[in-house]
mmCIF file of C-alpha atoms and ligand atoms in Angstrom:
data_model
loop_
_atom_site.group_PDB
_atom_site.id
_atom_site.type_symbol
_atom_site.label_atom_id
_atom_site.label_comp_id
_atom_site.label_asym_id
_atom_site.label_seq_id
_atom_site.Cartn_x
_atom_site.Cartn_y
_atom_site.Cartn_z
ATOM 1 C CA MET A 1 -0.099 -0.165 0.050
ATOM 2 C CA LYS A 2 1.411 3.525 -0.865
ATOM 3 C CA ARG A 3 -1.527 5.732 -0.477
ATOM 4 C CA VAL A 4 -4.200 5.969 2.065
ATOM 5 C CA GLY A 5 -7.083 8.094 2.394
ATOM 6 C CA VAL A 6 -8.791 9.418 5.731
ATOM 7 C CA LEU A 7 -12.151 11.398 6.130
ATOM 8 C CA THR A 8 -14.571 12.175 9.132
ATOM 9 C CA SER A 9 -18.040 11.955 8.609
ATOM 10 C CA GLY A 10 -21.550 12.210 10.341
ATOM 11 C CA GLY A 11 -21.555 14.050 13.800
ATOM 12 C CA ASP A 12 -18.323 16.036 14.599
ATOM 13 C CA ALA A 13 -16.556 15.047 17.900
ATOM 14 C CA PRO A 14 -13.723 16.787 19.728
ATOM 15 C CA GLY A 15 -10.542 15.009 19.070
ATOM 16 C CA MET A 16 -11.525 13.855 15.405
ATOM 17 C CA ASN A 17 -8.558 16.539 14.559
ATOM 18 C CA ALA A 18 -6.388 14.282 16.678
ATOM 19 C CA ALA A 19 -7.171 11.474 15.046
ATOM 20 C CA ILE A 20 -6.469 13.046 11.863
ATOM 21 C CA ARG A 21 -3.153 13.988 12.749
ATOM 22 C CA ALA A 22 -2.314 10.687 14.152
ATOM 23 C CA VAL A 23 -3.673 9.037 10.705
ATOM 24 C CA THR A 24 -1.379 11.281 8.692
ATOM 25 C CA ARG A 25 1.946 11.343 10.996
ATOM 26 C CA LYS A 26 1.559 7.544 11.307
ATOM 27 C CA CYS A 27 1.330 7.312 7.550
ATOM 28 C CA ILE A 28 4.252 9.653 6.631
ATOM 29 C CA TYR A 29 6.274 7.868 9.276
ATOM 30 C CA HIS A 30 5.768 4.322 7.123
ATOM 31 C CA ASN A 31 6.459 6.418 4.037
ATOM 32 C CA LEU A 32 2.740 6.571 2.754
ATOM 33 C CA GLU A 33 1.165 9.089 0.820
ATOM 34 C CA VAL A 34 -2.137 10.229 2.602
ATOM 35 C CA TYR A 35 -5.180 12.491 1.421
ATOM 36 C CA GLY A 36 -7.972 14.046 2.922
ATOM 37 C CA ILE A 37 -11.059 13.720 1.812
ATOM 38 C CA LYS A 38 -13.046 16.621 2.621
ATOM 39 C CA ASN A 39 -16.973 17.012 3.891
ATOM 40 C CA GLY A 40 -17.181 12.883 4.470
ATOM 41 C CA TYR A 41 -18.450 10.593 1.690
ATOM 42 C CA GLN A 42 -20.021 13.711 -0.031
ATOM 43 C CA GLY A 43 -16.756 14.975 -0.621
ATOM 44 C CA LEU A 44 -15.503 11.570 -1.416
ATOM 45 C CA ILE A 45 -18.038 11.634 -4.231
ATOM 46 C CA ASP A 46 -17.191 14.931 -5.611
ATOM 47 C CA GLY A 47 -13.496 14.468 -5.190
ATOM 48 C CA SER A 48 -13.041 17.126 -2.820
ATOM 49 C CA ILE A 49 -9.613 14.925 -2.077
ATOM 50 C CA GLU A 50 -5.941 16.747 -0.965
ATOM 51 C CA LYS A 51 -2.731 15.491 -0.629
ATOM 52 C CA LEU A 52 -1.786 16.109 3.417
ATOM 53 C CA GLU A 53 1.668 16.837 4.638
ATOM 54 C CA ILE A 54 3.533 16.850 7.889
ATOM 55 C CA GLY A 55 2.406 20.292 7.993
ATOM 56 C CA SER A 56 -0.937 19.983 7.079
ATOM 57 C CA VAL A 57 -1.715 18.421 10.387
ATOM 58 C CA GLY A 58 0.266 20.949 12.720
ATOM 59 C CA ASP A 59 -1.728 23.040 15.570
ATOM 60 C CA ILE A 60 -4.882 21.131 15.126
ATOM 61 C CA ILE A 61 -4.285 18.336 18.204
ATOM 62 C CA GLN A 62 -6.198 20.792 20.632
ATOM 63 C CA ARG A 63 -8.648 22.121 18.210
ATOM 64 C CA GLY A 64 -12.444 20.791 18.005
ATOM 65 C CA GLY A 65 -14.344 19.924 15.350
ATOM 66 C CA THR A 66 -12.941 18.502 12.548
ATOM 67 C CA LYS A 67 -10.367 20.308 9.771
ATOM 68 C CA LEU A 68 -11.600 17.946 7.181
ATOM 69 C CA PHE A 69 -15.245 18.777 7.592
ATOM 70 C CA SER A 70 -17.997 16.622 8.053
ATOM 71 C CA ALA A 71 -21.386 15.885 6.220
ATOM 72 C CA ARG A 72 -24.474 13.823 5.786
ATOM 73 C CA CYS A 73 -24.815 12.354 2.452
ATOM 74 C CA GLU A 74 -27.942 10.569 1.369
ATOM 75 C CA GLU A 75 -26.474 9.539 -1.838
ATOM 76 C CA PHE A 76 -23.581 7.386 -0.431
ATOM 77 C CA LYS A 77 -26.212 4.957 1.038
ATOM 78 C CA THR A 78 -26.841 3.626 -2.849
ATOM 79 C CA ASP A 79 -24.827 1.493 -4.880
ATOM 80 C CA GLU A 80 -24.172 4.563 -7.642
ATOM 81 C CA GLY A 81 -23.016 6.707 -4.690
ATOM 82 C CA GLN A 82 -20.682 4.120 -3.081
ATOM 83 C CA GLN A 83 -19.345 3.368 -6.884
ATOM 84 C CA LYS A 84 -18.615 7.146 -7.495
ATOM 85 C CA GLY A 85 -16.533 7.324 -4.349
ATOM 86 C CA ILE A 86 -14.513 4.109 -4.989
ATOM 87 C CA ASP A 87 -13.920 5.625 -9.129
ATOM 88 C CA GLN A 88 -12.352 8.449 -7.056
ATOM 89 C CA LEU A 89 -10.401 6.687 -4.643
ATOM 90 C CA ASN A 90 -8.747 4.842 -7.844
ATOM 91 C CA LYS A 91 -8.804 8.261 -9.864
ATOM 92 C CA PHE A 92 -6.392 9.349 -6.917
ATOM 93 C CA GLY A 93 -4.350 5.993 -6.559
ATOM 94 C CA ILE A 94 -5.879 5.495 -2.799
ATOM 95 C CA GLU A 95 -5.546 2.006 -1.761
ATOM 96 C CA GLY A 96 -7.030 1.805 1.722
ATOM 97 C CA LEU A 97 -9.566 4.419 3.138
ATOM 98 C CA ILE A 98 -9.665 5.284 7.389
ATOM 99 C CA VAL A 99 -13.169 6.485 8.302
ATOM 100 C CA ILE A 100 -13.470 8.662 11.280
ATOM 101 C CA GLY A 101 -17.222 8.644 12.449
ATOM 102 C CA GLY A 102 -20.020 6.756 14.324
ATOM 103 C CA ASP A 103 -21.879 3.945 13.746
ATOM 104 C CA GLY A 104 -23.738 5.161 10.362
ATOM 105 C CA SER A 105 -20.317 6.319 8.816
ATOM 106 C CA PHE A 106 -19.053 2.805 9.316
ATOM 107 C CA ARG A 107 -22.005 1.303 7.609
ATOM 108 C CA GLY A 108 -20.548 3.396 4.567
ATOM 109 C CA ALA A 109 -17.034 1.852 5.189
ATOM 110 C CA GLN A 110 -18.319 -1.491 5.059
ATOM 111 C CA MET A 111 -20.248 -1.047 2.091
ATOM 112 C CA LEU A 112 -17.057 0.195 0.137
ATOM 113 C CA THR A 113 -14.864 -2.863 1.851
ATOM 114 C CA ARG A 114 -17.703 -5.395 0.541
ATOM 115 C CA LYS A 115 -17.109 -3.619 -2.991
ATOM 116 C CA GLY A 116 -13.475 -4.370 -2.343
ATOM 117 C CA PHE A 117 -11.907 -1.030 -1.160
ATOM 118 C CA PRO A 118 -10.478 -1.551 2.201
ATOM 119 C CA CYS A 119 -11.450 0.403 5.018
ATOM 120 C CA ILE A 120 -10.709 0.754 8.943
ATOM 121 C CA GLY A 121 -13.291 2.587 11.092
ATOM 122 C CA VAL A 122 -12.290 4.660 13.875
ATOM 123 C CA PRO A 123 -14.775 5.317 16.537
ATOM 124 C CA ALA A 124 -15.643 8.927 17.057
ATOM 125 C CA THR A 125 -18.963 10.575 18.416
ATOM 126 C CA ILE A 126 -19.682 12.008 21.831
ATOM 127 C CA ASP A 127 -22.441 9.354 22.291
ATOM 128 C CA ASN A 128 -20.196 6.514 23.455
ATOM 129 C CA ASP A 129 -22.660 4.139 21.749
ATOM 130 C CA ILE A 130 -20.509 2.073 19.706
ATOM 131 C CA ALA A 131 -20.007 -1.787 20.240
ATOM 132 C CA GLY A 132 -16.077 -2.880 20.689
ATOM 133 C CA THR A 133 -14.437 -0.029 22.134
ATOM 134 C CA ASP A 134 -15.064 1.165 26.096
ATOM 135 C CA PHE A 135 -14.731 4.870 24.860
ATOM 136 C CA THR A 136 -15.321 7.019 21.721
ATOM 137 C CA ILE A 137 -13.212 9.795 20.725
ATOM 138 C CA GLY A 138 -15.013 13.003 21.866
ATOM 139 C CA PHE A 139 -16.802 11.035 24.716
ATOM 140 C CA ASP A 140 -14.985 12.469 27.733
ATOM 141 C CA THR A 141 -14.533 16.297 26.567
ATOM 142 C CA ALA A 142 -18.464 16.207 25.815
ATOM 143 C CA LEU A 143 -18.834 14.604 29.544
ATOM 144 C CA ASN A 144 -16.187 17.570 30.908
ATOM 145 C CA THR A 145 -18.465 20.259 29.147
ATOM 146 C CA ILE A 146 -21.512 18.568 30.798
ATOM 147 C CA ILE A 147 -19.894 18.754 34.454
ATOM 148 C CA GLU A 148 -18.934 22.434 33.849
ATOM 149 C CA ALA A 149 -22.299 23.410 33.145
ATOM 150 C CA ILE A 150 -23.731 21.293 36.030
ATOM 151 C CA ASP A 151 -21.708 22.753 38.361
ATOM 152 C CA LYS A 152 -22.243 26.230 37.040
ATOM 153 C CA ILE A 153 -25.994 25.372 37.208
ATOM 154 C CA ARG A 154 -25.952 24.163 40.870
ATOM 155 C CA ASP A 155 -24.523 27.353 41.964
ATOM 156 C CA THR A 156 -28.067 29.103 40.887
ATOM 157 C CA ALA A 157 -30.090 26.304 41.859
ATOM 158 C CA THR A 158 -28.644 26.672 45.334
ATOM 159 C CA SER A 159 -29.253 30.513 45.231
ATOM 160 C CA HIS A 160 -33.057 30.009 44.226
ATOM 161 C CA GLU A 161 -33.641 27.067 45.827
ATOM 162 C CA ARG A 162 -34.974 25.423 42.849
ATOM 163 C CA THR A 163 -35.038 22.029 41.230
ATOM 164 C CA TYR A 164 -33.371 21.688 37.577
ATOM 165 C CA VAL A 165 -33.669 18.973 34.979
ATOM 166 C CA ILE A 166 -30.411 19.149 32.809
ATOM 167 C CA GLU A 167 -30.749 17.667 29.283
ATOM 168 C CA VAL A 168 -27.878 16.167 27.755
ATOM 169 C CA MET A 169 -26.931 14.209 24.448
ATOM 170 C CA GLY A 170 -26.413 10.615 23.941
ATOM 171 C CA ARG A 171 -29.090 9.727 21.336
ATOM 172 C CA ASP A 172 -29.916 6.282 22.210
ATOM 173 C CA ALA A 173 -27.156 5.764 24.650
ATOM 174 C CA GLY A 174 -27.333 7.012 28.591
ATOM 175 C CA ASP A 175 -23.436 7.022 28.916
ATOM 176 C CA LEU A 176 -23.054 10.784 28.720
ATOM 177 C CA ALA A 177 -26.251 11.297 31.259
ATOM 178 C CA LEU A 178 -24.869 8.195 33.485
ATOM 179 C CA TRP A 179 -21.399 9.659 33.992
ATOM 180 C CA SER A 180 -21.937 13.148 34.021
ATOM 181 C CA GLY A 181 -25.088 12.747 37.029
ATOM 182 C CA LEU A 182 -22.279 10.551 38.678
ATOM 183 C CA ALA A 183 -19.877 12.933 38.277
ATOM 184 C CA GLY A 184 -22.037 15.937 38.801
ATOM 185 C CA GLY A 185 -23.362 14.503 42.048
ATOM 186 C CA ALA A 186 -27.022 14.637 40.745
ATOM 187 C CA GLU A 187 -29.788 13.327 42.823
ATOM 188 C CA SER A 188 -31.456 11.369 39.810
ATOM 189 C CA ILE A 189 -30.167 10.093 36.418
ATOM 190 C CA LEU A 190 -32.755 9.101 33.789
ATOM 191 C CA ILE A 191 -31.104 6.715 30.836
ATOM 192 C CA PRO A 192 -32.907 4.864 28.124
ATOM 193 C CA GLU A 193 -31.521 1.512 29.502
ATOM 194 C CA GLU A 194 -33.615 1.986 32.644
ATOM 195 C CA GLN A 195 -37.141 2.454 32.681
ATOM 196 C CA ASP A 196 -38.304 6.261 33.397
ATOM 197 C CA ASP A 197 -39.146 6.301 36.938
ATOM 198 C CA LEU A 198 -40.671 9.617 38.000
ATOM 199 C CA GLU A 199 -42.058 7.958 41.200
ATOM 200 C CA ASP A 200 -38.537 7.400 42.353
ATOM 201 C CA VAL A 201 -37.501 10.674 41.460
ATOM 202 C CA VAL A 202 -40.255 12.670 43.040
ATOM 203 C CA VAL A 203 -39.737 10.215 46.305
ATOM 204 C CA ARG A 204 -35.842 11.542 46.174
ATOM 205 C CA LEU A 205 -37.111 15.044 45.746
ATOM 206 C CA ARG A 206 -39.514 15.060 48.565
ATOM 207 C CA ARG A 207 -36.431 13.353 50.764
ATOM 208 C CA GLY A 208 -34.121 15.594 50.269
ATOM 209 C CA GLN A 209 -36.769 18.614 50.862
ATOM 210 C CA GLU A 210 -37.512 17.231 54.002
ATOM 211 C CA ARG A 211 -34.106 17.574 55.362
ATOM 212 C CA GLY A 212 -33.456 20.988 54.155
ATOM 213 C CA LYS A 213 -31.939 20.334 50.779
ATOM 214 C CA LYS A 214 -31.744 23.723 48.609
ATOM 215 C CA HIS A 215 -31.441 22.188 45.294
ATOM 216 C CA SER A 216 -31.544 19.506 42.901
ATOM 217 C CA ILE A 217 -30.363 18.028 39.599
ATOM 218 C CA ILE A 218 -31.780 15.608 37.588
ATOM 219 C CA ILE A 219 -29.998 14.678 34.568
ATOM 220 C CA LEU A 220 -32.106 13.122 31.522
ATOM 221 C CA ALA A 221 -30.555 11.851 28.622
ATOM 222 C CA GLU A 222 -32.164 12.573 25.422
ATOM 223 C CA GLY A 223 -33.162 9.237 24.352
ATOM 224 C CA VAL A 224 -35.713 9.061 27.291
ATOM 225 C CA GLY A 225 -37.539 12.100 26.133
ATOM 226 C CA SER A 226 -38.065 15.821 26.341
ATOM 227 C CA GLY A 227 -36.474 17.372 29.572
ATOM 228 C CA ILE A 228 -39.245 20.398 29.215
ATOM 229 C CA GLU A 229 -41.704 17.798 29.151
ATOM 230 C CA PHE A 230 -40.302 15.762 32.200
ATOM 231 C CA GLY A 231 -39.947 19.260 34.173
ATOM 232 C CA LYS A 232 -43.752 19.572 34.015
ATOM 233 C CA ARG A 233 -44.226 16.461 35.098
ATOM 234 C CA ILE A 234 -41.904 16.943 37.956
ATOM 235 C CA LYS A 235 -43.331 20.270 38.603
ATOM 236 C CA GLU A 236 -46.957 18.691 38.440
ATOM 237 C CA ALA A 237 -46.110 16.008 41.087
ATOM 238 C CA THR A 238 -44.156 18.280 43.635
ATOM 239 C CA ASN A 239 -45.420 21.607 43.089
ATOM 240 C CA LEU A 240 -41.210 22.594 43.244
ATOM 241 C CA GLU A 241 -39.975 25.020 41.429
ATOM 242 C CA THR A 242 -38.512 23.383 38.482
ATOM 243 C CA ARG A 243 -36.610 24.694 35.603
ATOM 244 C CA VAL A 244 -34.965 23.157 32.408
ATOM 245 C CA THR A 245 -31.778 23.335 30.749
ATOM 246 C CA VAL A 246 -31.226 21.662 27.259
ATOM 247 C CA LEU A 247 -27.584 21.742 26.872
ATOM 248 C CA GLY A 248 -27.674 21.293 23.427
ATOM 249 C CA HIS A 249 -24.715 21.595 20.746
ATOM 250 C CA ILE A 250 -22.439 23.527 23.169
ATOM 251 C CA GLN A 251 -21.756 19.464 24.606
ATOM 252 C CA ARG A 252 -20.334 18.796 20.785
ATOM 253 C CA GLY A 253 -17.712 21.656 20.914
ATOM 254 C CA GLY A 254 -14.338 22.704 22.332
ATOM 255 C CA PRO A 255 -10.805 21.506 23.016
ATOM 256 C CA PRO A 256 -10.480 17.978 23.245
ATOM 257 C CA THR A 257 -9.456 16.814 26.946
ATOM 258 C CA ALA A 258 -6.061 14.979 27.324
ATOM 259 C CA SER A 259 -7.901 11.732 27.214
ATOM 260 C CA ASP A 260 -9.632 12.628 24.190
ATOM 261 C CA ARG A 261 -6.062 13.465 22.124
ATOM 262 C CA VAL A 262 -4.360 10.350 23.738
ATOM 263 C CA LEU A 263 -7.218 8.000 22.661
ATOM 264 C CA ALA A 264 -7.416 9.829 19.326
ATOM 265 C CA SER A 265 -3.543 9.384 18.599
ATOM 266 C CA ARG A 266 -3.610 5.700 19.625
ATOM 267 C CA LEU A 267 -6.706 4.437 17.816
ATOM 268 C CA GLY A 268 -5.638 7.015 14.564
ATOM 269 C CA ALA A 269 -2.368 5.182 14.317
ATOM 270 C CA LYS A 270 -3.754 1.924 14.798
ATOM 271 C CA ALA A 271 -5.836 2.262 11.945
ATOM 272 C CA VAL A 272 -2.713 2.888 10.076
ATOM 273 C CA ASP A 273 -1.186 -0.290 11.102
ATOM 274 C CA MET A 274 -4.395 -2.000 10.486
ATOM 275 C CA LEU A 275 -4.462 -1.267 6.979
ATOM 276 C CA LEU A 276 -0.853 -1.901 6.246
ATOM 277 C CA ALA A 277 -1.171 -5.627 8.065
ATOM 278 C CA GLY A 278 -3.955 -6.225 5.115
ATOM 279 C CA LYS A 279 -7.070 -5.956 7.219
ATOM 280 C CA ALA A 280 -10.207 -4.324 6.108
ATOM 281 C CA GLY A 281 -13.811 -3.949 7.013
ATOM 282 C CA ARG A 282 -12.529 -3.602 11.032
ATOM 283 C CA MET A 283 -13.086 -1.302 13.523
ATOM 284 C CA VAL A 284 -10.189 -0.019 16.137
ATOM 285 C CA GLY A 285 -11.248 0.092 19.707
ATOM 286 C CA LEU A 286 -9.780 0.501 23.198
ATOM 287 C CA GLU A 287 -10.854 -2.223 25.732
ATOM 288 C CA ARG A 288 -9.468 -2.488 28.988
ATOM 289 C CA ASN A 289 -6.845 0.312 27.694
ATOM 290 C CA GLU A 290 -5.791 -2.310 25.388
ATOM 291 C CA LEU A 291 -6.147 -1.863 21.600
ATOM 292 C CA VAL A 292 -8.471 -3.893 20.047
ATOM 293 C CA ASP A 293 -9.746 -4.521 16.864
ATOM 294 C CA HIS A 294 -13.391 -5.921 15.664
ATOM 295 C CA SER A 295 -15.042 -6.742 12.335
ATOM 296 C CA LEU A 296 -17.774 -4.251 11.233
ATOM 297 C CA GLU A 297 -20.324 -7.052 11.237
ATOM 298 C CA THR A 298 -19.613 -7.661 15.140
ATOM 299 C CA VAL A 299 -19.500 -3.889 15.903
ATOM 300 C CA PHE A 300 -23.369 -3.788 14.184
ATOM 301 C CA SER A 301 -24.239 -7.054 15.519
ATOM 302 C CA SER A 302 -23.505 -6.056 19.192
ATOM 303 C CA LYS A 303 -24.956 -3.249 21.577
ATOM 304 C CA HIS A 304 -22.702 -0.991 23.255
ATOM 305 C CA LYS A 305 -22.706 -1.847 27.062
ATOM 306 C CA THR A 306 -23.807 0.924 29.635
ATOM 307 C CA ASN A 307 -22.171 0.544 32.834
ATOM 308 C CA LEU A 308 -25.300 -0.287 34.895
ATOM 309 C CA ASP A 309 -23.305 -0.786 38.055
ATOM 310 C CA MET A 310 -22.374 2.878 38.056
ATOM 311 C CA TYR A 311 -26.417 3.597 37.735
ATOM 312 C CA SER A 312 -26.925 1.447 41.018
ATOM 313 C CA LEU A 313 -24.066 3.328 42.585
ATOM 314 C CA SER A 314 -25.707 6.731 41.641
ATOM 315 C CA LYS A 315 -28.479 5.614 43.466
ATOM 316 C CA GLU A 316 -26.758 4.523 46.383
ATOM 317 C CA LEU A 317 -24.680 7.586 46.530
ATOM 318 C CA SER A 318 -27.525 10.166 46.080
ATOM 319 C CA ILE A 319 -29.470 9.291 49.017
HETATM 320 P P1 LIG B 401 -22.841 9.110 12.402
HETATM 321 O O1 LIG B 401 -21.521 8.206 11.688
HETATM 322 O O2 LIG B 401 -22.716 9.800 13.055
HETATM 323 O O3 LIG B 401 -23.614 7.709 12.990
HETATM 324 P P2 LIG B 401 -24.722 9.287 10.018
HETATM 325 O O4 LIG B 401 -25.604 8.291 10.549
HETATM 326 O O5 LIG B 401 -25.572 10.420 10.163
HETATM 327 O O6 LIG B 401 -23.294 9.625 11.398
HETATM 328 O O7 LIG B 401 -24.001 8.698 9.055
HETATM 329 C C1 LIG B 401 -22.709 9.654 8.297
HETATM 330 C C2 LIG B 401 -22.917 9.191 6.823
HETATM 331 O O8 LIG B 401 -22.775 8.076 6.747
HETATM 332 C C3 LIG B 401 -24.070 9.360 6.214
HETATM 333 O O9 LIG B 401 -24.574 10.369 5.911
HETATM 334 C C4 LIG B 401 -23.967 8.212 4.757
HETATM 335 O O10 LIG B 401 -23.216 9.106 3.900
HETATM 336 C C5 LIG B 401 -23.097 7.282 5.471
HETATM 337 N N1 LIG B 401 -23.881 6.041 5.647
HETATM 338 C C6 LIG B 401 -24.710 6.049 7.041
HETATM 339 N N2 LIG B 401 -25.482 4.643 6.623
HETATM 340 C C7 LIG B 401 -25.097 4.258 5.717
HETATM 341 C C8 LIG B 401 -25.238 3.011 4.676
HETATM 342 N N3 LIG B 401 -26.299 2.159 5.538
HETATM 343 N N4 LIG B 401 -24.770 2.894 3.854
HETATM 344 C C9 LIG B 401 -23.689 3.675 3.105
HETATM 345 N N5 LIG B 401 -23.485 4.839 3.741
HETATM 346 C C10 LIG B 401 -24.111 4.918 4.956
#
């Protein structure tokens, strides 16, 4: 293999840049040429492709977002779209592709691999919802952004003796809510992996009230439902002054944490090694702090396991 392509696709995540840097530098280290494809699969179809040099990825390890931009591309879900992509890759003499993104992006990578073009996936999404890796790139940064928000909201919640419902991202996964709720000392955490238990939330709020607690923080994963609706239900059930904050896209931005930069560097570099070893249709991951890889088939057919012991722990600690 002489030429490798790299793209970022789907929802952006802090640390994608560190992964692009790792792929690029590791390729150059191995005397491979590396080409950056802009705007995900859309740019692949359009031929928006340029050579990356050592300096092209300088000064990006600390930046959120993605230097290669990201996009969603419906056309790539079709055979014709995928063939156009392969034609472009052939035109540029690219022999292997590294796809940095989430589950949807990996489905594109799998289609290319099935059509004979070797791809490796690098998991990057704030949601931490991908099987085959304990952590995805961007999760730790988003988590820290949420913690900062919880700490700030807690100050005003205390001053005004209010109950706050904070809705966090995560799509169908509860990891962001669970980890941020545990780290932020939330009174209740609602995640899609566990049944929405309004009664339990209300009991906890009342118990806190009785012992003179001035504020309460409830973390709700977006996969459970609307924070605004949940806030209304709490207010109706308790008559406590309840406010709702939907954190939104602030969770997707910002400089990546050290942990995400290190994860991105390790996964990005390993993806290059995998291509060189002749692997294809696989995703690199980190399990128990060891680099691993799994077939994309396995990744799609398994479900990311949210650590439900942490859920029980959060209940024990927020009595
Ligand atoms: P994420 O990678 O963050 O999960 P999406 O689900 O939006 O993001 O997927 C990103 C892109 O991956 C889509 O816009 C599309 O171009 C491509 N993609 C998604 N699913 C498929 C599929 N089944 N086949 C081919 N390409 C796909």
